[in-house]
PDB file of C-alpha atoms in Angstrom:
ATOM      1  CA  MET A   1      24.031 -33.117   7.017  1.00 46.00           C
ATOM      2  CA  SER A   2      22.992 -30.103   4.959  1.00 49.00           C
ATOM      3  CA  ARG A   3      25.531 -28.181   2.950  1.00 58.00           C
ATOM      4  CA  SER A   4      24.287 -25.002   4.587  1.00 54.00           C
ATOM      5  CA  MET A   5      22.619 -24.358   7.890  1.00 50.00           C
ATOM      6  CA  PHE A   6      19.870 -22.554   5.908  1.00 50.00           C
ATOM      7  CA  ASP A   7      19.001 -25.511   3.642  1.00 56.00           C
ATOM      8  CA  ASP A   8      16.507 -26.920   6.139  1.00 54.00           C
ATOM      9  CA  LEU A   9      14.938 -23.566   6.942  1.00 54.00           C
ATOM     10  CA  ASP A  10      11.299 -23.212   5.931  1.00 54.00           C
ATOM     11  CA  ALA A  11      11.393 -19.703   4.484  1.00 55.00           C
ATOM     12  CA  SER A  12       8.037 -19.830   2.762  1.00 58.00           C
ATOM     13  CA  HIS A  13       6.210 -16.548   2.507  1.00 60.00           C
ATOM     14  CA  SER A  14       3.257 -16.249   4.854  1.00 59.00           C
ATOM     15  CA  ALA A  15       0.591 -13.756   5.816  1.00 59.00           C
ATOM     16  CA  GLN A  16       1.992 -13.754   9.355  1.00 59.00           C
ATOM     17  CA  MET A  17       5.386 -12.645   8.036  1.00 58.00           C
ATOM     18  CA  ASP A  18       3.713  -9.913   5.968  1.00 60.00           C
ATOM     19  CA  THR A  19       1.819  -8.693   9.008  1.00 62.00           C
ATOM     20  CA  ALA A  20       4.937  -8.700  11.189  1.00 62.00           C
ATOM     21  CA  ASP A  21       6.916  -6.900   8.485  1.00 67.00           C
ATOM     22  CA  SER A  22       4.146  -4.340   8.086  1.00 63.00           C
ATOM     23  CA  ARG A  23       4.033  -3.687  11.826  1.00 63.00           C
ATOM     24  CA  THR A  24       7.787  -3.174  11.888  1.00 67.00           C
ATOM     25  CA  LEU A  25       7.725  -0.917   8.838  1.00 67.00           C
ATOM     26  CA  ARG A  26       4.753   0.987  10.273  1.00 62.00           C
ATOM     27  CA  LEU A  27       6.972   2.104  13.150  1.00 63.00           C
ATOM     28  CA  ALA A  28       9.259   3.795  10.627  1.00 64.00           C
ATOM     29  CA  ALA A  29       6.451   5.277   8.531  1.00 71.00           C
ATOM     30  CA  HIS A  30       5.774   8.961   8.766  1.00 73.00           C
ATOM     31  CA  PRO A  31       2.079   9.797   9.176  1.00 84.00           C
ATOM     32  CA  LEU A  32       1.101  11.889   6.170  1.00 92.00           C
ATOM     33  CA  THR A  33      -0.615  15.227   6.684  1.00 94.00           C
ATOM     34  CA  GLU A  34      -2.627  17.229   4.147  1.00 96.00           C
ATOM     35  CA  ALA A  35       0.089  19.904   4.089  1.00 97.00           C
ATOM     36  CA  GLU A  36       2.787  17.309   3.386  1.00 97.00           C
ATOM     37  CA  LEU A  37       0.686  15.701   0.674  1.00 97.00           C
ATOM     38  CA  GLN A  38       0.251  19.084  -0.997  1.00 97.00           C
ATOM     39  CA  GLY A  39       4.031  19.586  -0.777  1.00 97.00           C
ATOM     40  CA  LEU A  40       4.624  16.161  -2.341  1.00 97.00           C
ATOM     41  CA  LEU A  41       2.226  17.015  -5.159  1.00 98.00           C
ATOM     42  CA  ARG A  42       4.085  20.306  -5.729  1.00 98.00           C
ATOM     43  CA  TYR A  43       7.360  18.358  -5.750  1.00 98.00           C
ATOM     44  CA  GLN A  44       6.108  15.960  -8.411  1.00 97.00           C
ATOM     45  CA  GLU A  45       4.612  18.693 -10.569  1.00 97.00           C
ATOM     46  CA  ALA A  46       7.774  20.826 -10.439  1.00 97.00           C
ATOM     47  CA  PHE A  47       9.951  17.774 -11.088  1.00 96.00           C
ATOM     48  CA  LEU A  48       7.864  16.707 -14.066  1.00 95.00           C
ATOM     49  CA  ALA A  49       7.636  20.224 -15.502  1.00 95.00           C
ATOM     50  CA  HIS A  50      11.429  20.541 -15.526  1.00 95.00           C
ATOM     51  CA  VAL A  51      12.158  17.063 -16.920  1.00 93.00           C
ATOM     52  CA  GLU A  52       9.461  17.342 -19.582  1.00 91.00           C
ATOM     53  CA  ALA A  53      10.717  20.791 -20.635  1.00 91.00           C
ATOM     54  CA  ALA A  54      14.228  19.385 -20.905  1.00 88.00           C
ATOM     55  CA  GLY A  55      13.002  16.711 -23.287  1.00 81.00           C
ATOM     56  CA  GLY A  56      13.559  13.907 -20.799  1.00 67.00           C
ATOM     57  CA  GLU A  57      17.339  14.292 -20.697  1.00 78.00           C
ATOM     58  CA  ALA A  58      18.903  12.246 -17.905  1.00 76.00           C
ATOM     59  CA  ALA A  59      21.099  15.190 -16.891  1.00 82.00           C
ATOM     60  CA  ALA A  60      17.975  17.203 -16.060  1.00 90.00           C
ATOM     61  CA  LEU A  61      16.934  14.809 -13.296  1.00 91.00           C
ATOM     62  CA  VAL A  62      19.230  16.292 -10.644  1.00 91.00           C
ATOM     63  CA  GLU A  63      18.086  19.825 -11.366  1.00 94.00           C
ATOM     64  CA  ALA A  64      14.466  18.652 -11.495  1.00 94.00           C
ATOM     65  CA  HIS A  65      14.878  17.079  -8.049  1.00 94.00           C
ATOM     66  CA  ASP A  66      16.291  20.331  -6.661  1.00 94.00           C
ATOM     67  CA  LYS A  67      13.454  22.344  -8.210  1.00 95.00           C
ATOM     68  CA  GLY A  68      10.928  19.888  -6.851  1.00 96.00           C
ATOM     69  CA  LEU A  69      12.372  20.121  -3.349  1.00 96.00           C
ATOM     70  CA  ALA A  70      12.260  23.907  -3.471  1.00 97.00           C
ATOM     71  CA  ALA A  71       8.658  23.874  -4.685  1.00 97.00           C
ATOM     72  CA  SER A  72       7.576  21.366  -2.035  1.00 97.00           C
ATOM     73  CA  GLY A  73       8.862  23.286   0.963  1.00 96.00           C
ATOM     74  CA  LEU A  74       9.555  19.929   2.620  1.00 96.00           C
ATOM     75  CA  ALA A  75      12.694  18.319   3.999  1.00 95.00           C
ATOM     76  CA  VAL A  76      14.437  15.773   1.782  1.00 95.00           C
ATOM     77  CA  LYS A  77      13.586  12.912   4.161  1.00 93.00           C
ATOM     78  CA  VAL A  78       9.864  13.772   4.099  1.00 93.00           C
ATOM     79  CA  VAL A  79       9.934  13.940   0.292  1.00 95.00           C
ATOM     80  CA  GLU A  80      11.716  10.597  -0.050  1.00 93.00           C
ATOM     81  CA  LEU A  81       9.478   8.774   2.447  1.00 92.00           C
ATOM     82  CA  GLY A  82       6.369  10.430   1.025  1.00 94.00           C
ATOM     83  CA  THR A  83       7.329   9.674  -2.557  1.00 95.00           C
ATOM     84  CA  ALA A  84       7.707   5.981  -1.701  1.00 93.00           C
ATOM     85  CA  MET A  85       4.226   6.034  -0.173  1.00 95.00           C
ATOM     86  CA  LEU A  86       2.761   7.816  -3.219  1.00 96.00           C
ATOM     87  CA  ARG A  87       4.385   5.316  -5.592  1.00 96.00           C
ATOM     88  CA  ALA A  88       3.025   2.353  -3.637  1.00 96.00           C
ATOM     89  CA  TYR A  89      -0.496   3.762  -3.435  1.00 97.00           C
ATOM     90  CA  ALA A  90      -0.768   5.263  -6.924  1.00 98.00           C
ATOM     91  CA  GLY A  91       0.862   2.228  -8.525  1.00 97.00           C
ATOM     92  CA  GLN A  92      -1.656  -0.081  -6.890  1.00 97.00           C
ATOM     93  CA  ARG A  93      -4.586   2.153  -7.856  1.00 97.00           C
ATOM     94  CA  TRP A  94      -3.295   2.484 -11.454  1.00 97.00           C
ATOM     95  CA  THR A  95      -3.035  -1.296 -11.662  1.00 96.00           C
ATOM     96  CA  ALA A  96      -6.604  -1.696 -10.390  1.00 96.00           C
ATOM     97  CA  ARG A  97      -7.856   0.758 -13.023  1.00 96.00           C
ATOM     98  CA  THR A  98      -5.960  -1.052 -15.762  1.00 95.00           C
ATOM     99  CA  LEU A  99      -7.371  -4.405 -14.676  1.00 95.00           C
ATOM    100  CA  ARG A 100     -10.908  -2.976 -14.632  1.00 95.00           C
ATOM    101  CA  GLU A 101     -10.403  -1.700 -18.211  1.00 95.00           C
ATOM    102  CA  ARG A 102      -9.172  -5.120 -19.345  1.00 93.00           C
ATOM    103  CA  LEU A 103     -12.111  -6.783 -17.642  1.00 92.00           C
ATOM    104  CA  ALA A 104     -14.534  -4.407 -19.359  1.00 92.00           C
ATOM    105  CA  SER A 105     -12.956  -5.183 -22.740  1.00 91.00           C
ATOM    106  CA  LEU A 106     -13.619  -8.885 -22.140  1.00 89.00           C
ATOM    107  CA  ALA A 107     -17.255  -8.387 -21.102  1.00 85.00           C
ATOM    108  CA  ASP A 108     -18.632  -8.872 -24.620  1.00 85.00           C
ATOM    109  CA  ARG A 109     -16.590 -11.982 -25.378  1.00 85.00           C
ATOM    110  CA  THR A 110     -18.123 -15.358 -24.697  1.00 84.00           C
ATOM    111  CA  ASP A 111     -15.369 -17.755 -25.734  1.00 90.00           C
ATOM    112  CA  GLU A 112     -13.798 -20.016 -23.115  1.00 90.00           C
ATOM    113  CA  ALA A 113     -10.356 -18.360 -23.239  1.00 89.00           C
ATOM    114  CA  SER A 114     -11.887 -14.929 -22.623  1.00 87.00           C
ATOM    115  CA  ARG A 115     -13.990 -16.204 -19.712  1.00 89.00           C
ATOM    116  CA  GLU A 116     -10.937 -17.867 -18.187  1.00 92.00           C
ATOM    117  CA  ARG A 117      -8.891 -14.696 -18.613  1.00 92.00           C
ATOM    118  CA  ALA A 118     -11.702 -12.618 -17.077  1.00 91.00           C
ATOM    119  CA  GLY A 119     -11.750 -14.960 -14.078  1.00 91.00           C
ATOM    120  CA  LYS A 120      -8.016 -14.526 -13.552  1.00 94.00           C
ATOM    121  CA  ILE A 121      -8.345 -10.753 -13.860  1.00 94.00           C
ATOM    122  CA  GLN A 122     -11.193 -10.724 -11.314  1.00 94.00           C
ATOM    123  CA  GLY A 123      -9.053 -12.677  -8.843  1.00 93.00           C
ATOM    124  CA  GLU A 124      -6.125 -10.328  -9.318  1.00 95.00           C
ATOM    125  CA  LEU A 125      -8.416  -7.306  -9.078  1.00 95.00           C
ATOM    126  CA  ARG A 126      -9.736  -8.501  -5.704  1.00 95.00           C
ATOM    127  CA  ARG A 127      -6.150  -8.751  -4.459  1.00 94.00           C
ATOM    128  CA  ILE A 128      -5.126  -5.363  -5.862  1.00 95.00           C
ATOM    129  CA  GLU A 129      -8.243  -3.581  -4.582  1.00 95.00           C
ATOM    130  CA  ASP A 130      -7.361  -4.572  -1.010  1.00 95.00           C
ATOM    131  CA  LEU A 131      -5.747  -1.504   0.555  1.00 95.00           C
ATOM    132  CA  GLU A 132      -5.397  -3.130   3.972  1.00 94.00           C
ATOM    133  CA  PRO A 133      -1.702  -4.021   3.471  1.00 93.00           C
ATOM    134  CA  LEU A 134      -0.986  -0.370   2.608  1.00 93.00           C
ATOM    135  CA  ALA A 135      -2.933   0.732   5.671  1.00 93.00           C
ATOM    136  CA  ARG A 136      -0.895  -1.649   7.850  1.00 91.00           C
ATOM    137  CA  ARG A 137       2.298  -0.265   6.328  1.00 91.00           C
ATOM    138  CA  TYR A 138       1.519   3.471   6.261  1.00 92.00           C
ATOM    139  CA  GLY A 139      -1.486   3.888   8.560  1.00 92.00           C
ATOM    140  CA  GLN A 140      -5.179   4.061   7.736  1.00 93.00           C
ATOM    141  CA  ALA A 141      -5.304   7.863   8.041  1.00 94.00           C
ATOM    142  CA  SER A 142      -2.563   8.234   5.411  1.00 95.00           C
ATOM    143  CA  VAL A 143      -4.298   5.816   3.021  1.00 96.00           C
ATOM    144  CA  ASP A 144      -7.602   7.649   3.516  1.00 97.00           C
ATOM    145  CA  LEU A 145      -5.893  10.954   2.741  1.00 97.00           C
ATOM    146  CA  LEU A 146      -4.365   9.505  -0.419  1.00 97.00           C
ATOM    147  CA  GLY A 147      -7.764   8.098  -1.401  1.00 97.00           C
ATOM    148  CA  ALA A 148      -9.263  11.581  -1.279  1.00 97.00           C
ATOM    149  CA  HIS A 149      -6.753  12.625  -3.962  1.00 98.00           C
ATOM    150  CA  GLU A 150      -6.660   9.382  -5.951  1.00 97.00           C
ATOM    151  CA  ASP A 151      -7.380  10.784  -9.427  1.00 97.00           C
ATOM    152  CA  ARG A 152      -4.649  13.401  -9.197  1.00 98.00           C
ATOM    153  CA  LEU A 153      -2.162  10.928  -7.705  1.00 98.00           C
ATOM    154  CA  VAL A 154      -2.776   8.330 -10.413  1.00 98.00           C
ATOM    155  CA  ALA A 155      -2.460  10.980 -13.139  1.00 97.00           C
ATOM    156  CA  LEU A 156       0.866  12.177 -11.703  1.00 97.00           C
ATOM    157  CA  HIS A 157       2.033   8.584 -11.274  1.00 97.00           C
ATOM    158  CA  THR A 158       1.262   7.846 -14.917  1.00 96.00           C
ATOM    159  CA  ARG A 159       3.107  10.962 -16.070  1.00 95.00           C
ATOM    160  CA  MET A 160       6.070  10.189 -13.817  1.00 94.00           C
ATOM    161  CA  GLN A 161       6.347   6.632 -15.098  1.00 93.00           C
ATOM    162  CA  ARG A 162       6.106   7.759 -18.712  1.00 92.00           C
ATOM    163  CA  THR A 163       8.706  10.475 -18.175  1.00 89.00           C
ATOM    164  CA  LEU A 164      11.191   8.370 -16.217  1.00 86.00           C
ATOM    165  CA  THR A 165      11.056   5.428 -18.594  1.00 86.00           C
ATOM    166  CA  ARG A 166      12.029   7.724 -21.471  1.00 78.00           C
ATOM    167  CA  THR A 167      15.164   9.032 -19.724  1.00 56.00           C
TER     168      THR A 167
END
């Protein structure tokens, strides 16, 4: 007999579980509109402006959040749900860009280790470039809207990460 009733459970991760999870999470996702996206961008810009002006002090984060909310014109729940969506999308797009840069830096190298590394990067890039899981989670219309603003979102994401890792 097992020590625990869960010892015999096959809890391996599967694509079916991902799809089921995405469908469930999709029910809770808020469809993003252009007006909300613009509000989320205003939130991030106001937040970053305040934190950067304060020199990245941790105490400035609460005030920066309040200023961001005021600038966004959105409810707190919309900002929090939208910010999670922006982080997921922009983080994935930033990663894809970084992988493409690494792949380009390996293009001139012909040694076996570089070719092997390039192969691994190409495999990871194919996985990262796939936006279908995000579309299942947040809706295709929301992902398309984010795609139309990708450069700005990735730039804000990069700034936000840099700023928050210093505090």
